[in-house]
Amino acid sequence: MKLSRLLALLTLVFAVGCAGSRAYQEARDEEQLGHWDIAVMKYSRAVELDPANSQYRISYAKAKIKASQFHFEKGKTYRAAAQPELAVVELEQAVVLDNNNKYAETELRKARDEAAKAIAERTGESRMEAAKRRTRGIRARAPMLEPTSDRPINLNFPTPKPIKQIYQSLASAAGINVIFDPQLKDDNVSIVLNNVEFQTALETLMRQENHFYKVVDEHTMLIAADNPQNRKTYEDLVIRTFFLSNGDVTEVSNALRSLLQTTRISINKAENSITLRDTADKVAIAEKIIEQNDKQLSEVIVDVELLQINATKNIDIGLLLSSYSVGATLAPPGGNTNFGNPVPDGSFTWDQLKEISVRSFGFTIPSLTYTFIKNNTDAELLAKPQLRISEGQKAQLLIGDKVPIPTTTFNTGTTVGGNIVPVTSFQYQDVGIKIDVEPRVHHNREITMKLTVEVSNLNGSITVQQGQEQPIIGTRTISSNIRLKDGETNFLAGLLRTDIANGNVTIPFLGDIPILGRLLSRKKTTKSTTDLVLTLTPHIIRIPDVTDEDLTPVYVGTDANISFQGTPRIESPAGGGPFDLGRQPSVAPARPATTPPPPAGINLAPAGGPSDIFRPTPRPTPPPGGAAAPGAGAAAPQEAAIQAQTDAPAGSVSFDFDPPQLVLAPGEQKTVIVRVGGNKTLENTSIAVRFDPAVAAAVSVRPILSDGGYADSHIDPGRVIIDIPSVLNVSGTRAIAEIVLRGIAKGNSTLSFEKVPDGAGSTPIAVEVK
């Protein structure tokens, strides 16, 4: 029993040793061929079978070092060829094979960084797209009015007063200088507005009188009658170039000419760009139109499965004669006549004719062959191509051959011996299966495909002049429009063609005898069948990125005066009125529940028309006891209201955001204006805005300093820093920066001031991503 166990153990050890030796020898063979990876695998197997063999272990370690060096050199080559992703694969293998190769680890880190940058460049937005995103909505900078007061106003002129006097009273309440066009008529008008903002009062009065104004500087505006001549005289023009990524410049420029009634458009097809010179409002509308029309085209992948089955059956049974006639020939004698004249070949003398007998003829009898042929031929053509097609483009699939078609021309310049020699050339025509597909993607993710299927094959030939043969091409064509859902399969079949030919060759009279006639006849039957089965399955891989903003209507003024967002008389770079500071005038932000009631309105209805609106009104001395001086009349409320503006507490300043609340969708971008209000001079100001980076992200930040000061800004994770080292004069309310936020994930966050100047107040806003 012990002996048998010992023998079994020895047999196992011998078998393992043989297997290890065989693996070791195979590894040495691969090593000599330079296949280092395979050699490492074989050496590993040998060490696993015989761990105690030091020779195996040493060879295994050397092979790993050699393989590591091999992959290291390949990785360096890929890095030099600007293929960092392939370099990462090779260098990772080099490090795994030899973890002591520090040089390979260094190269691997560099390759990973380069690969990450390459992937970010491919998947991220291009420099042009980033530039378009940063400049979207930015209009040409122009002077912006800066009123000293934003308190509501009561414009109470029930009795007609000169329009220029009303303008001057309204402007003086806001601390704005006003000048008039020399042609402006000073008509008497009446108007009553209660508790409205200065901008609303100004716009309402101008709409009533058909006037418009131009901002001269921060504290001066010019008022003129709204007519085409004054618009051309006073409206500033801007030039902007739009670079299109997807749209056609000719079609987009035609749309701009039609919608904006402008002709000052230049297109550059080489750069696919449009340059427009017009007013700031029209340029802003053009940007909106171009943004809505310059969408990426839809793309579709169409899976085509094509199966063509050709079947041919031949039956040829019967008697086959070498010739279906019996011939007799007589050899002509020729020779000479008795006069010595030669007799032509095929001619006979009289004596020769008399010698003709049956033995003079040679007869040809057909040979007999009996055929027994039955032949079946089946052929299949299977193709599974994929077609990637952009919307509006046509894709063509051709599976077949090019057949030469002879074409003969006659040219009088090519003559031989006075005869015109025809010149034959060949034109190649496609014969086979041709499929044309033109897709259109609908917004409900359905696809309409304009489909044309043509199946052609050679169907014999015909003989034309001078013995030339022209091929006959048989064609079957189907044209249709089909509408499918994304991933739905269309099955096209029924393109079946069957050709049957029957032939019967027999000997007259003998072939009509029953049974015997069948033996003396030959019957041939040929049947050819061609069937085509085609399936088409479209898949949508890209659709235009149409957003809610693209579907929202935009006010563009009137037909006579086209303007952006319904403010035809506003000359402001912010898109709304000159005092909006970047707000959207079409949407009134809701006031928070905790907002205190607005202050009392400023009454601009004086007891009598002011003789000089710019001359300060003398302050009456209050009588003892605090009673109002008699005879003050209606001028006292105006004086008290204007005085309340100038008596604002010095040194107070506060920071807030506009709009007061913000709602985003994931991926959507909106602009928030950072404002400062009060009456103070700030120096070396630094402001920090904090938000939740898991809910929203800051895309860009742009300081707004209308007085020519210097400012800097940068974005940190969850925070935006705005540094203004220059002097900032705060008088009233003004914008100092705009921040573009993008929604990241659903949730709520608060946009708050983490850092403001000492003694300054701040108001946060709620940011909701849903």
Coordinates of N, CA and C in Angstrom, one line a residue, residues 133 139 167 196 227 321 327 398 407 441 459 507 648 769:
R133 N -20.4 81.7 -25.3 CA -21.1 81.6 -24.1 C -20.8 82.8 -23.2
R139 N -24.1 93.5 -24.7 CA -24.3 94.5 -25.7 C -23.2 95.6 -25.6
Y167 N -40.9 117.5 -18.2 CA -39.6 116.7 -18.3 C -38.6 117.3 -17.3
V196 N -45.1 105.5 -9.1 CA -44.4 104.8 -10.1 C -42.9 105.1 -10.0
N227 N -39.0 110.2 -34.7 CA -39.3 110.0 -36.1 C -38.1 109.5 -36.8
L321 N -28.6 16.4 -81.0 CA -27.9 16.2 -82.3 C -26.9 17.2 -82.6
G327 N -26.4 16.8 -94.8 CA -25.7 17.6 -95.9 C -25.0 16.7 -96.9
L398 N -24.6 51.6 -52.2 CA -24.5 50.9 -53.5 C -23.8 49.6 -53.3
T407 N -20.3 53.6 -76.0 CA -21.0 54.8 -76.6 C -20.2 55.1 -77.8
V441 N -35.7 64.5 -38.7 CA -36.0 64.2 -37.3 C -37.0 65.2 -36.8
N459 N -29.6 41.8 -68.1 CA -30.7 41.0 -68.6 C -30.5 40.7 -70.1
I507 N -37.4 16.2 -83.7 CA -37.3 15.9 -85.1 C -38.7 15.9 -85.7
A648 N -30.1 112.0 2.9 CA -29.8 110.6 3.2 C -28.6 110.5 4.2
V769 N -32.7 75.1 -7.8 CA -32.5 74.3 -9.1 C -33.5 73.2 -9.1

